[in-house]
Structure formats: C-alpha cells, structure tokens
C-alpha cells in the first residue's frame, strides 16, 4: 500500500509500546520465553503490520495477502501480540502463551492460521520466504513477502543459500529485515552493531541493502517503501536495534537471552516504564486489505494423470520413471512445481523442466534453500517436489524435521539410494534416508521397485496430505507390474505365495529383485517362500505382514539397501510387534566402499544368495 | 617453503599434463568418474603438490605436514594421480580406480592414509580444513592447510559458514583455492566465469581474495606465496579454469560432467593430445619436507579423569554433568577440544570454555561448520566435542553422515532431548536424534539418566574409537548411581529385578525415572517388573535384554522420549530379533506441542502411568 504516509507515526509508536508490554506480560505469565528478543523488534513489527502489510486479520490464509515469516521464531510472543493487536484474536489469549491448551506455542507453528511454516530452528525463515515469494509468481499475484531474521541466525549457511537463490530468481517481491540487536544467546554476535559488516555481505550477494535505525518508525516505513520501489532484486533492511529495548533493566545487556521478567516487581516495573511512553492519539490504525480478492474456489480440480506407459519386462530406472511421472503430473495439475539442486539430469526432474520450465526452480547445490523454499510454496497451496540424490537430502535434514512440524505438503524425492549405485562410493549412497524420513511421524515414505509403481506413487504422494518421501534407485530394473495396477499408500504387494511357504521375505526397491531371485533359487531346492514388495514403508501394511508372518511359521526376513537402523526392518518389526514373530534383518551393517552394484549387494549381505541362506538358517531353527 | 622460485615452471606444467593423462586413463578404465572435473584442476594440483606444500609422500599423516583437502571430491582421480606422482604408491594402482579391491574409491575416504576426511558431499571440505588449521594452532605447528573447492559447491551454505568461522578465528594458515570452471553438473553455474562475483563475496566475508588464471603455473605459485605472506586472515585463490582443460573434445563444453572418455579412440585421442604437450626437462621436482619432525611418541598419555562428585539423591541435569565432565576431561587430556554454536550456556560446554578457553572454539549459530571443523580436528589427533541442542545437530546431519564414512573421533553431544524440555515446543525438541545417530553404523550412541552416568560416559566416549554421540536432557534428575559406578560402552544397568517380574521395562534418560515410578506403583498392586537403564543405545546390551526378556515371560516394554522410529525401541527390537519376544514400544507418535514437561510425558504416552497400563495390558495377553 502507499497509504502509510498518512499513518500517524505516534500511533505506530504506541503500537510498538503495546507489543512490548504484551511480550513482557505473556512471557512473565508463562515463566519462560524470550522477551528481550521481542523488545528489539517492536518498531519493526508495528510498522510492518500497521503501516506496510496488506492482510486480513480474520482470514490470515487469504491467498492474495502479504506474507510475514518470523524467522527468529523465539520472538513468537511479539508475533502473537501483533496479530492480537490486529484483531485476529482476543488479547487475553496472549496470557495462555506456552500452555498445553493454547496454540500460542513457545515457537510458532501452523497450528495458528497466521503462521505459514514453523520456525524456531534458526536460519530457515528466509528460505521459506523464497517459497512464498515464488508462489506469488506462480499464481500471478502481487502479494509481497516479509521476513524478519535475527542477526545471530545470519551465521547459518542456509541464510546465504537463500541470499543467492533470491537474487537468482530476482525476487523483488521479497523484503527481509534483520533485527541487528548485537547479542546472541551466549555472547555478543560476531558482528555486533557493525552495520557495514552486514551491508557489505548482502550487497556482495546482490541484494539491495538499507541500513536503518530499527527503533525509528519513520525510517522503517521509508525503508519498506524503498524496498517496494526496488525492482529486479530483493531488499534487505538492516535494522540497528537494542536487545531488550524499552526496559532499562535489560536494554543492551548480555545475559538476558531467553529470560522472562520475574512476576511482580521486576515485570511490573518494566511494563510501567513502557506504559509511561504511550501518548494520546486519535482513532485506530487502518490495516491495509489484501490486494486482490480471495478465489471463490481455492480448491483446484486437477486432471488425472495418464497411466504409465511401460509394459512388463521393460527395463527402466525408478528415478527415470519419477521424472516422467512428475512431468505428466505437472501437465494436469498447476499446483505441482519442481525444485532442483543441480542434479536434474540424474534425478530426471529435468523431464519436468523441459515441459514446464516456468514451474521448475533451480537452487544449484543448495539443498537447504531448496527444501525451505518448498516449505514456503507448500504453505501457499503449491505441491512442491524438491529432488536430489537421496543422500544429499540429508543436508536438509533439519528442514525436513521442520517440514514435519509444519505439516506442509512437501513431496521429497531422493534418487541413487543405497549401495546399488555402485562405483561412486559411500558418500553418494543414501543408506540412512529411510531412518531420517521415518523419524518424521507424519511423513509418508514410499519406495518403488519398478517404473509402474514409481509413476503411480508419484501421483499418490501428490494426492496425500502432509510431507511425503519417494526413494528411487539408480539402476534400471525390470517392470513387474501391469500399467493398470494401483498402489495405495499403506499397501503392499504379495508377489509370490503358496500354502507351503516356510518364510516371508519383505523387500522394497532393488531388493525386490533379489528376493524374487532367491525365491526361484529356493524353489529349485523345493523350498517355497513368500515375497512381499513393501513399497509403502510408512505407513506400512501391518495387516499383510502379520498375516504373512503367521502363515509362514513366524519367519519374517527383511532385506533392504539401507543401514540396519531405522529402515524397512525396523518398520516391519514395529508393525508385527504385537505378534511373537522374529524379524530377521538383512541390511547394510558397515560403511560400504566402491565397487560394482552386484558385488556390493552381495558383499554387504543383501543379495539373493544371502536371502537364500537366511531362509535356510531360519528353517533349521 | 620458499624454494619454489627455483622450481622449473616447465617441469610443473609437465606434471599437470601427466595428472591429466592419469585422470583420463583411470576413469576410462573404470568406465565411470569425473575426468573433466579433474582436468580443470591439473595446474592447481601440480603447483600445490610440487611447488608449494611440505609433506612426506611415504608418511602422509606426519603431524607437521601441510594438509590438503579435496573438497570437490569427485575430482578424486587427480588427487590419486598427484600422490602417485609424488611416489606415495605405484602409478599402476591408478588403473584400479573404483574397483572393489582398491582403496582408490570413487570419492576419497580415509581408507587412504593421505585423506584426512571423506569428501564427495560438496561444501564440507572447507569446514574440515578449518579444523585442520585450528589443530595446527593447538599443537603449535606452522603447518599450513590447503583446500580445493569447486565453484558449483560454493552455493552450499556450509561454505559460507566456514567463510565466517575462518575469519573469526583469523586462520592465516588456511589457503583455499576455488576451481572456477564455470560448469556444474546439469548446467552452467550461477556465476560462470564472472570472477568478480566470487571475489566480491569472499572479500565481503573478510578473506584475502586473489583472482588468477588457474592454468598459469607461475601465477598459481605467486598466489600461494601471497597467501603465505597474508597475516591475520585466510586467503581464497579464485582460479579461472576451463572444465575439461587440455582436451579439445570436451574443454569448456556442457554435458560432460561425470562422463569418462570411451575406451579406445576417444580416450586415446585425448591422451595423445595432452602427451604431445609434454616437453623435455631435466631432473625431478623436489618435494618439500614437512617443517618439523614427527613426534617420536604421537600417542599421548592422558591423565585419568577424577570420579564424579555427586552423591545419590543430588539433583543435576545430565547436560550440566556433561559440562563438568568435559572440563574435567580437558584438564587431563590436551587432545580434548570443545566446539560451540552459541549455546554453551545451555549445553554447559561453557564450563570447558571457562577453564580451557584456548581449546574452546566458538562457531556461533553455524552447526555445519562446527561439525565439519570437528572432523578436521579429529583427523589430526584432537578429540573434539561439538555440542548444541540435540535437535540442531540435525542441521549437520550430512556432516555426521560423512563423519561416519570418515570414521573420525568426533564426540557429539546434544542437549535438550525430547518432549521433557517442555514449553519451548517441538522445534526445540530432539525426537529423531537417536534415529539419526544410530543410522551411522560405526557411531556409539549413549544416553545417560543421571549425573554420574553422564560424567562416566563422557570419559568413555572420549576413549572410544570413531564417532560417538551423547544425548543429554534439560530437566534436573536425581543421581541414582554411586560415584564409583562404571559404565562400559555396550552395557546396561538392571535397576530393579525380582524372580516374580512379569515384564521388563527398558528405559533411558528421563524415562528411567518414569520406569522406576511405574515399578513402585505396580509394586503397590503386587506386580513386579524389571527395570533396565539402557544407557548404551548403540551398541546395546543384547545379552542382558535377551536374558531379561526370557526371564519376564517374553514381555519387553521400551519407553523413550523420542519418536517411535529409529530409537531405543528399534534398537532393543533388533537386539532380541533372534528370540520370539514381543517388544512393546512406548514412544512419541505425533508432532508434540508446548506444555509443562510432566504434562507432555503423559500426553505423548511415555509417563509412569502409561508404563503401568502397558504392563497390565501385556499381562493379560
């Protein structure tokens, strides 16, 4: 809006005072929290919410509304205070801060309608803000994204990944503010109040940087205006502030991070000191409305993806099928976007890029920014598929953790899983990705073995709610399913069975073929086994596993191209925990080395030969 | 050395030619690999190894030798070629590249004596190099550290974390070189050959930056010399190169990343083209010896840490005991160093800082650089303890993965584990850290419940080989062990037992006290249970678990302040997999929220009350 020039500066300053008081009162009542980190940001928050942003306090998720991301999530109390001040909810609620019955948690989560992504793990907000800014471009909106970051968190590398990505994507609809209060948790920050240290870095990375007094409401308003006028590049407003500003007990003092004022005299004095600064002004501050109308029907009506085109016996890598499916899905659903970290020609997301380049976002080798942006996109209605080598998703593990807490629809795809990649060696082999992803309790974890299941599972994960992960493999594998086969999440496929089965082998991905091979070898010796393709690792098909375990003498063997901890074996084991079934795990148990795929499968104990001997050993028990 | 002015430039250029030829031949023979990424770096490698660095090819681990870290690990073939050229091993070995019998893996690992840390996950080498540079300071050596990074990997945030840390620590013994070959894997890099884009960034971050022609051996030698003369700050040499340099088939061409030359005509032509450039020179290039003598006794003789000073019933948080133990250990063992990410007053590593400030390294809020530096320190004989909130170690998950591949002695400590932290909310609660750490197959995972066990386990992890992790808790808990108690890795403590036990409850950390409480509650109803403190989660005490499971009717209940996937329950389940024992897991199964610790333990199903009802339910089975 341009209306802020008419806003009363005194009224804005009063808002800042009130936000300070609310931050003190709520943290004192909670007995924990970070009031001094709120106090430094009071003028920034007051001017953003009541002099700059366009939003609807009664409909914070309005698709055209400007976005605000509080990257320094420990300042949550002032975020809550700002929304209460705006009328989103009753101010009295603030005193329930951090209690189990309230959604006003210690750090913001999307349990609150006005929070897009959970913050509190520092250095993530700017990445998410890139996502919300890219989303504006996707839906053709001129809404803007604002993000408040701390000076301390500027040490996180993810901030500089985001700095690069925002410039590469020319996000002039993005305005970041750094609250330079000079004090970290345990000590002064690296750069203290040397504002030029910040400005030099941001300018070197290609941002328009503005240094202002962060307690000067007029200067802040002018900076926002300058940011809006800045075209072709994002703006960073570097606001010099004092931690604990407004309370002489704590202002600029070290040792007050994460410490509330004590109830009684200490808190009362702080509140009184600030209250005394409130001046009389007339009327209330108007809040600027979102720039456009919210769509009557936000729910899209995507087309149905065509069936896979493979026929049984075709040889195709699941990563290749992923790329094909992603492009097909994107063609019928405008919400689908793809994000890459310079490996699109390995993950095959380049198939999407070729067809739908305007919804393909390149992040170069910066996995944290890629995943963070995906979180922001998902929070705004997109269905983002960030993909890279599965092992390099580990680089963004903390972002994946926060995606879980945010419950956003990010659809991760990791290629080159396991020792089956062969010669590149252990640094390129994901052998802990299932553990990582299963440890996100609301994350769907899928692991196809062939082209048909890979394609079907891409569609299934897009339709699912919350984060999901698809694990793909490097080698070509034969197509074993008819193109018409369905793969519901939580299901499995029993590939071989007879009423003479002495054991059940549960496999997924490349080990399905080892299990089928073992089946045939054992059959030649007159031994029958059941073979299950556990393509849905989380949720896993407990009913089928239990039934198969019972039917095969309580003998379950899992075989996975993954370390033994946290993967398929553990998932199966938990699924059958109610039964007295022994789960025998075949998995990688040491750091592997380079070699040919088949050599490695055998050396690390997950080949058909190992399955055969496991069956024979269990038979003798 | 200053002797390089006498080195024949023609001889150095010949070395570069030979390294190119070796890189082509070995990757062609392997049928995979990244020759073009080697070719761009040939003059850099030749001049570093034969005109600048001081080392002993027959004793690469010499404690005074200059270090070289190949951060762009996919250029491994030229690293191997350089060491072969130096005489470390026979050149014929190069043709075994990437085969299962050779340690010349696809990406470098410390299976090779001349590799300090595994690389191949981009953006980590500079962090590790900070560690080796800090180690020189620790041991009072003037050895220097060189690190070669790729231009593509400069997009990784970890590189910029390292950029900050190197400046903060004034590491003028660190010289980085960026191989600016302008081509990434899937496309041109962000900045191509715009050398000023790089120089501006590095200078803004406080480095001395030098732009050179990366194929000009004289210019490279001069740059190294300038770096050696530069005091008080690290140097970044920005070398403009061509990917595929030297072979007209591929030089500067996109689409050749990770593609070897085809055996036969294609490879032969490339080799012949380079061979033709080799000129006659006299003599061989001398290699500069390390600046000091290797210690006769590299094995230190650390003192023994005093016993903990707690008495039973004292209330102390395990995180606090960690800090006390770390300081006590550091006092008796000069190899022990501590690394912090601005939370030393929460993890209590500030106890170490107060006593041993010169071995306490602050990384501010940059967990990747902290862990990467710890890897470098460990590779050079230090015993580094990086610590932060356990949830924020997740930020460095990919570094932890690579620490496992490197098998380095990094001793991670994560505080504030689980929902028992209370009001701060899910973003601050580590609930997947056990899954993450257990998925590093050579990582010891420890989880003390009281002050005595915490202190003892700090000493045990320092004495152990390879990576280790200590999980500590926020709340104060009562001391339950005598100060003289020993806690061997792989052990456990049976805290309650009788011959009437109907079930075994396996707990660790804060849940030990819930289990003890449940024991007492059940005892009042005449029901006896066995209680085990599984302080060693990996390796876990399988013998005791199996024996207890058998003795208590095959009923095992695990209870952990962690998500159900990948933690204690899975560890116990795998340990008893050979038995037909049902493991009933009590664990957190959804994203938690803010609240009081006791409220959260109960709400998420891991309190004494839940243990009591689990025992009663199992009894009825």
PDB file of C-alpha atoms in Angstrom, chain A residues 144-334:
ATOM      1  CA  UNK A 144       4.675  -9.384  -1.074  1.00  0.00           C
ATOM      2  CA  UNK A 145       6.622 -11.469   1.402  1.00  0.00           C
ATOM      3  CA  UNK A 146       8.291 -10.048   4.501  1.00  0.00           C
ATOM      4  CA  UNK A 147      10.619 -11.992   6.715  1.00  0.00           C
ATOM      5  CA  UNK A 148      12.239 -10.982   9.981  1.00  0.00           C
ATOM      6  CA  UNK A 149      15.563 -12.626  10.707  1.00  0.00           C
ATOM      7  CA  UNK A 150      17.894 -12.326  13.659  1.00  0.00           C
ATOM      8  CA  UNK A 151      21.459 -11.104  13.420  1.00  0.00           C
ATOM      9  CA  UNK A 152      22.655 -14.183  15.253  1.00  0.00           C
ATOM     10  CA  UNK A 153      20.977 -16.563  12.833  1.00  0.00           C
ATOM     11  CA  UNK A 154      22.719 -14.818   9.947  1.00  0.00           C
ATOM     12  CA  UNK A 155      25.616 -17.150  10.756  1.00  0.00           C
ATOM     13  CA  UNK A 156      23.588 -20.077   9.404  1.00  0.00           C
ATOM     14  CA  UNK A 157      24.733 -21.109   5.947  1.00  0.00           C
ATOM     15  CA  UNK A 158      21.142 -21.602   4.909  1.00  0.00           C
ATOM     16  CA  UNK A 159      20.672 -17.834   5.102  1.00  0.00           C
ATOM     17  CA  UNK A 160      23.363 -17.391   2.464  1.00  0.00           C
ATOM     18  CA  UNK A 161      21.931 -20.161   0.312  1.00  0.00           C
ATOM     19  CA  UNK A 162      18.700 -18.208   0.421  1.00  0.00           C
ATOM     20  CA  UNK A 163      20.538 -14.974  -0.281  1.00  0.00           C
ATOM     21  CA  UNK A 164      21.799 -16.468  -3.528  1.00  0.00           C
ATOM     22  CA  UNK A 165      18.532 -18.066  -4.544  1.00  0.00           C
ATOM     23  CA  UNK A 166      16.512 -14.901  -4.031  1.00  0.00           C
ATOM     24  CA  UNK A 167      18.871 -12.993  -6.285  1.00  0.00           C
ATOM     25  CA  UNK A 168      18.984 -15.721  -8.921  1.00  0.00           C
ATOM     26  CA  UNK A 169      15.184 -15.711  -9.036  1.00  0.00           C
ATOM     27  CA  UNK A 170      15.098 -11.886  -8.991  1.00  0.00           C
ATOM     28  CA  UNK A 171      12.582 -11.838  -6.149  1.00  0.00           C
ATOM     29  CA  UNK A 172      11.798  -8.165  -5.835  1.00  0.00           C
ATOM     30  CA  UNK A 173       8.572  -9.132  -4.071  1.00  0.00           C
ATOM     31  CA  UNK A 174      10.686 -10.234  -1.115  1.00  0.00           C
ATOM     32  CA  UNK A 175      11.711  -7.889   1.664  1.00  0.00           C
ATOM     33  CA  UNK A 176      13.800  -9.174   4.557  1.00  0.00           C
ATOM     34  CA  UNK A 177      14.550  -7.315   7.749  1.00  0.00           C
ATOM     35  CA  UNK A 178      17.446  -8.191  10.021  1.00  0.00           C
ATOM     36  CA  UNK A 179      16.941  -7.286  13.668  1.00  0.00           C
ATOM     37  CA  UNK A 180      20.542  -6.370  14.489  1.00  0.00           C
ATOM     38  CA  UNK A 181      20.369  -6.356  18.266  1.00  0.00           C
ATOM     39  CA  UNK A 182      24.009  -7.423  18.566  1.00  0.00           C
ATOM     40  CA  UNK A 183      23.505 -10.050  21.279  1.00  0.00           C
ATOM     41  CA  UNK A 184      23.233 -13.777  20.701  1.00  0.00           C
ATOM     42  CA  UNK A 185      22.305 -16.394  23.254  1.00  0.00           C
ATOM     43  CA  UNK A 186      25.645 -16.920  24.939  1.00  0.00           C
ATOM     44  CA  UNK A 187      27.538 -13.782  23.962  1.00  0.00           C
ATOM     45  CA  UNK A 188      27.752 -10.849  21.570  1.00  0.00           C
ATOM     46  CA  UNK A 189      27.236 -11.806  17.946  1.00  0.00           C
ATOM     47  CA  UNK A 190      30.140 -11.953  15.518  1.00  0.00           C
ATOM     48  CA  UNK A 191      29.486  -8.551  14.066  1.00  0.00           C
ATOM     49  CA  UNK A 192      27.814  -6.706  16.925  1.00  0.00           C
ATOM     50  CA  UNK A 193      26.442  -3.369  15.769  1.00  0.00           C
ATOM     51  CA  UNK A 194      28.901  -3.038  12.890  1.00  0.00           C
ATOM     52  CA  UNK A 195      26.159  -2.475  10.352  1.00  0.00           C
ATOM     53  CA  UNK A 196      28.623  -2.292   7.486  1.00  0.00           C
ATOM     54  CA  UNK A 197      29.625  -5.914   8.094  1.00  0.00           C
ATOM     55  CA  UNK A 198      26.064  -6.879   7.278  1.00  0.00           C
ATOM     56  CA  UNK A 199      25.552  -4.417   4.439  1.00  0.00           C
ATOM     57  CA  UNK A 200      28.774  -5.455   2.707  1.00  0.00           C
ATOM     58  CA  UNK A 201      27.774  -9.113   2.743  1.00  0.00           C
ATOM     59  CA  UNK A 202      24.242  -8.621   1.493  1.00  0.00           C
ATOM     60  CA  UNK A 203      25.330  -6.245  -1.241  1.00  0.00           C
ATOM     61  CA  UNK A 204      28.065  -8.651  -2.305  1.00  0.00           C
ATOM     62  CA  UNK A 205      25.371 -11.299  -2.674  1.00  0.00           C
ATOM     63  CA  UNK A 206      23.370  -8.972  -4.894  1.00  0.00           C
ATOM     64  CA  UNK A 207      20.722  -7.617  -2.549  1.00  0.00           C
ATOM     65  CA  UNK A 208      19.561  -4.056  -2.223  1.00  0.00           C
ATOM     66  CA  UNK A 209      20.578  -3.322   1.371  1.00  0.00           C
ATOM     67  CA  UNK A 210      19.291  -0.468   3.509  1.00  0.00           C
ATOM     68  CA  UNK A 211      20.678   0.348   6.941  1.00  0.00           C
ATOM     69  CA  UNK A 212      18.207   1.984   9.309  1.00  0.00           C
ATOM     70  CA  UNK A 213      17.626   2.737  12.968  1.00  0.00           C
ATOM     71  CA  UNK A 214      15.318  -0.138  13.863  1.00  0.00           C
ATOM     72  CA  UNK A 215      13.585   1.880  16.537  1.00  0.00           C
ATOM     73  CA  UNK A 216      12.688   4.764  14.191  1.00  0.00           C
ATOM     74  CA  UNK A 217       9.226   4.117  12.809  1.00  0.00           C
ATOM     75  CA  UNK A 218       9.516   6.735  10.068  1.00  0.00           C
ATOM     76  CA  UNK A 219      12.824   5.313   8.897  1.00  0.00           C
ATOM     77  CA  UNK A 220      11.367   1.815   8.813  1.00  0.00           C
ATOM     78  CA  UNK A 221       8.344   2.931   6.790  1.00  0.00           C
ATOM     79  CA  UNK A 222      10.616   4.689   4.330  1.00  0.00           C
ATOM     80  CA  UNK A 223      12.751   1.560   4.003  1.00  0.00           C
ATOM     81  CA  UNK A 224       9.719  -0.617   3.215  1.00  0.00           C
ATOM     82  CA  UNK A 225       8.721   1.920   0.577  1.00  0.00           C
ATOM     83  CA  UNK A 226      12.193   1.855  -0.906  1.00  0.00           C
ATOM     84  CA  UNK A 227      12.027  -1.936  -0.974  1.00  0.00           C
ATOM     85  CA  UNK A 228       8.740  -1.822  -2.864  1.00  0.00           C
ATOM     86  CA  UNK A 229      10.267   0.509  -5.431  1.00  0.00           C
ATOM     87  CA  UNK A 230      13.320  -1.718  -5.886  1.00  0.00           C
ATOM     88  CA  UNK A 231      12.931  -3.841  -8.997  1.00  0.00           C
ATOM     89  CA  UNK A 232      14.783  -6.952 -10.103  1.00  0.00           C
ATOM     90  CA  UNK A 233      16.374  -7.759  -6.770  1.00  0.00           C
ATOM     91  CA  UNK A 234      15.287  -8.488  -3.197  1.00  0.00           C
ATOM     92  CA  UNK A 235      15.794  -5.980  -0.409  1.00  0.00           C
ATOM     93  CA  UNK A 236      17.417  -6.475   2.976  1.00  0.00           C
ATOM     94  CA  UNK A 237      16.635  -3.879   5.611  1.00  0.00           C
ATOM     95  CA  UNK A 238      19.340  -3.926   8.250  1.00  0.00           C
ATOM     96  CA  UNK A 239      17.743  -2.517  11.357  1.00  0.00           C
ATOM     97  CA  UNK A 240      20.077  -1.469  14.153  1.00  0.00           C
ATOM     98  CA  UNK A 241      18.290  -2.268  17.391  1.00  0.00           C
ATOM     99  CA  UNK A 242      18.911  -2.846  21.074  1.00  0.00           C
ATOM    100  CA  UNK A 243      18.067  -6.176  22.626  1.00  0.00           C
ATOM    101  CA  UNK A 244      15.616  -5.516  25.443  1.00  0.00           C
ATOM    102  CA  UNK A 245      14.827  -2.051  24.052  1.00  0.00           C
ATOM    103  CA  UNK A 246      12.434  -0.071  26.202  1.00  0.00           C
ATOM    104  CA  UNK A 247      13.270  -1.607  29.552  1.00  0.00           C
ATOM    105  CA  UNK A 248      16.205  -0.002  31.313  1.00  0.00           C
ATOM    106  CA  UNK A 249      16.629  -3.166  33.366  1.00  0.00           C
ATOM    107  CA  UNK A 250      17.717  -5.187  30.363  1.00  0.00           C
ATOM    108  CA  UNK A 251      18.307  -2.932  27.362  1.00  0.00           C
ATOM    109  CA  UNK A 252      21.576  -3.821  25.607  1.00  0.00           C
ATOM    110  CA  UNK A 253      22.591  -6.115  28.444  1.00  0.00           C
ATOM    111  CA  UNK A 254      24.135  -9.554  27.923  1.00  0.00           C
ATOM    112  CA  UNK A 255      22.831 -12.481  29.969  1.00  0.00           C
ATOM    113  CA  UNK A 256      19.136 -11.786  29.359  1.00  0.00           C
ATOM    114  CA  UNK A 257      18.569 -14.051  26.387  1.00  0.00           C
ATOM    115  CA  UNK A 258      15.619 -16.373  26.939  1.00  0.00           C
ATOM    116  CA  UNK A 259      14.868 -14.985  30.396  1.00  0.00           C
ATOM    117  CA  UNK A 260      11.444 -13.636  31.268  1.00  0.00           C
ATOM    118  CA  UNK A 261      10.957 -10.849  33.766  1.00  0.00           C
ATOM    119  CA  UNK A 262      10.078 -12.201  37.183  1.00  0.00           C
ATOM    120  CA  UNK A 263       6.455 -11.890  38.125  1.00  0.00           C
ATOM    121  CA  UNK A 264       5.848  -8.988  40.475  1.00  0.00           C
ATOM    122  CA  UNK A 265       8.098  -6.022  40.886  1.00  0.00           C
ATOM    123  CA  UNK A 266      10.528  -6.853  38.071  1.00  0.00           C
ATOM    124  CA  UNK A 267       7.869  -7.294  35.413  1.00  0.00           C
ATOM    125  CA  UNK A 268       5.674  -4.526  36.765  1.00  0.00           C
ATOM    126  CA  UNK A 269       8.499  -2.025  36.616  1.00  0.00           C
ATOM    127  CA  UNK A 270       9.271  -2.965  33.016  1.00  0.00           C
ATOM    128  CA  UNK A 271       5.642  -2.618  31.985  1.00  0.00           C
ATOM    129  CA  UNK A 272       5.209   0.660  33.828  1.00  0.00           C
ATOM    130  CA  UNK A 273       8.298   2.128  32.208  1.00  0.00           C
ATOM    131  CA  UNK A 274       6.919   1.364  28.752  1.00  0.00           C
ATOM    132  CA  UNK A 275       3.343   2.343  29.546  1.00  0.00           C
ATOM    133  CA  UNK A 276       4.557   5.759  30.563  1.00  0.00           C
ATOM    134  CA  UNK A 277       5.703   6.346  26.984  1.00  0.00           C
ATOM    135  CA  UNK A 278       2.297   5.774  25.409  1.00  0.00           C
ATOM    136  CA  UNK A 279       0.860   9.038  24.128  1.00  0.00           C
ATOM    137  CA  UNK A 280      -2.707  10.003  23.262  1.00  0.00           C
ATOM    138  CA  UNK A 281      -3.575   9.571  19.608  1.00  0.00           C
ATOM    139  CA  UNK A 282      -6.924   9.644  17.871  1.00  0.00           C
ATOM    140  CA  UNK A 283      -8.549   6.704  16.150  1.00  0.00           C
ATOM    141  CA  UNK A 284      -7.137   3.336  15.280  1.00  0.00           C
ATOM    142  CA  UNK A 285      -4.658   2.388  12.627  1.00  0.00           C
ATOM    143  CA  UNK A 286      -6.289   1.018   9.497  1.00  0.00           C
ATOM    144  CA  UNK A 287      -4.998  -2.324   8.254  1.00  0.00           C
ATOM    145  CA  UNK A 288      -4.466  -2.473   4.515  1.00  0.00           C
ATOM    146  CA  UNK A 289      -6.598  -5.099   2.804  1.00  0.00           C
ATOM    147  CA  UNK A 290      -5.058  -7.780   0.577  1.00  0.00           C
ATOM    148  CA  UNK A 291      -4.500  -6.538  -2.963  1.00  0.00           C
ATOM    149  CA  UNK A 292      -6.890  -8.995  -4.592  1.00  0.00           C
ATOM    150  CA  UNK A 293      -9.996 -10.977  -3.870  1.00  0.00           C
ATOM    151  CA  UNK A 294      -9.648 -14.469  -2.407  1.00  0.00           C
ATOM    152  CA  UNK A 295     -10.683 -17.031  -5.025  1.00  0.00           C
ATOM    153  CA  UNK A 296     -14.199 -18.355  -4.510  1.00  0.00           C
ATOM    154  CA  UNK A 297     -12.857 -21.848  -5.106  1.00  0.00           C
ATOM    155  CA  UNK A 298      -9.364 -22.253  -3.777  1.00  0.00           C
ATOM    156  CA  UNK A 299      -9.643 -25.999  -4.252  1.00  0.00           C
ATOM    157  CA  UNK A 300      -8.288 -26.831  -7.702  1.00  0.00           C
ATOM    158  CA  UNK A 301      -9.655 -29.543  -9.856  1.00  0.00           C
ATOM    159  CA  UNK A 302      -6.589 -31.216 -11.260  1.00  0.00           C
ATOM    160  CA  UNK A 303      -6.819 -33.633 -14.117  1.00  0.00           C
ATOM    161  CA  UNK A 304      -5.993 -37.283 -13.727  1.00  0.00           C
ATOM    162  CA  UNK A 305      -2.529 -38.390 -14.641  1.00  0.00           C
ATOM    163  CA  UNK A 306      -2.438 -40.888 -17.503  1.00  0.00           C
ATOM    164  CA  UNK A 307      -1.484 -44.489 -16.707  1.00  0.00           C
ATOM    165  CA  UNK A 308       2.173 -45.435 -17.012  1.00  0.00           C
ATOM    166  CA  UNK A 309       3.231 -46.482 -20.487  1.00  0.00           C
ATOM    167  CA  UNK A 310       5.537 -49.322 -19.511  1.00  0.00           C
ATOM    168  CA  UNK A 311       4.909 -52.947 -20.261  1.00  0.00           C
ATOM    169  CA  UNK A 312       6.078 -55.825 -18.151  1.00  0.00           C
ATOM    170  CA  UNK A 313       9.707 -56.652 -18.743  1.00  0.00           C
ATOM    171  CA  UNK A 314      10.720 -53.151 -19.854  1.00  0.00           C
ATOM    172  CA  UNK A 315      13.868 -52.022 -18.090  1.00  0.00           C
ATOM    173  CA  UNK A 316      13.620 -48.592 -16.517  1.00  0.00           C
ATOM    174  CA  UNK A 317      15.188 -46.964 -13.502  1.00  0.00           C
ATOM    175  CA  UNK A 318      12.691 -45.779 -10.900  1.00  0.00           C
ATOM    176  CA  UNK A 319      14.399 -42.378 -10.937  1.00  0.00           C
ATOM    177  CA  UNK A 320      13.626 -42.133 -14.646  1.00  0.00           C
ATOM    178  CA  UNK A 321      10.022 -43.095 -14.055  1.00  0.00           C
ATOM    179  CA  UNK A 322       9.894 -40.427 -11.354  1.00  0.00           C
ATOM    180  CA  UNK A 323      10.877 -37.768 -13.883  1.00  0.00           C
ATOM    181  CA  UNK A 324       8.328 -38.959 -16.400  1.00  0.00           C
ATOM    182  CA  UNK A 325       5.592 -39.047 -13.783  1.00  0.00           C
ATOM    183  CA  UNK A 326       6.482 -35.635 -12.448  1.00  0.00           C
ATOM    184  CA  UNK A 327       6.178 -34.116 -15.899  1.00  0.00           C
ATOM    185  CA  UNK A 328       2.885 -35.912 -16.521  1.00  0.00           C
ATOM    186  CA  UNK A 329       1.527 -34.816 -13.172  1.00  0.00           C
ATOM    187  CA  UNK A 330       2.604 -31.224 -13.682  1.00  0.00           C
ATOM    188  CA  UNK A 331       0.789 -31.181 -17.000  1.00  0.00           C
ATOM    189  CA  UNK A 332      -2.540 -31.937 -15.330  1.00  0.00           C
ATOM    190  CA  UNK A 333      -2.110 -30.105 -12.018  1.00  0.00           C
ATOM    191  CA  UNK A 334      -0.951 -26.473 -11.943  1.00  0.00           C
TER     192      UNK A 334
END
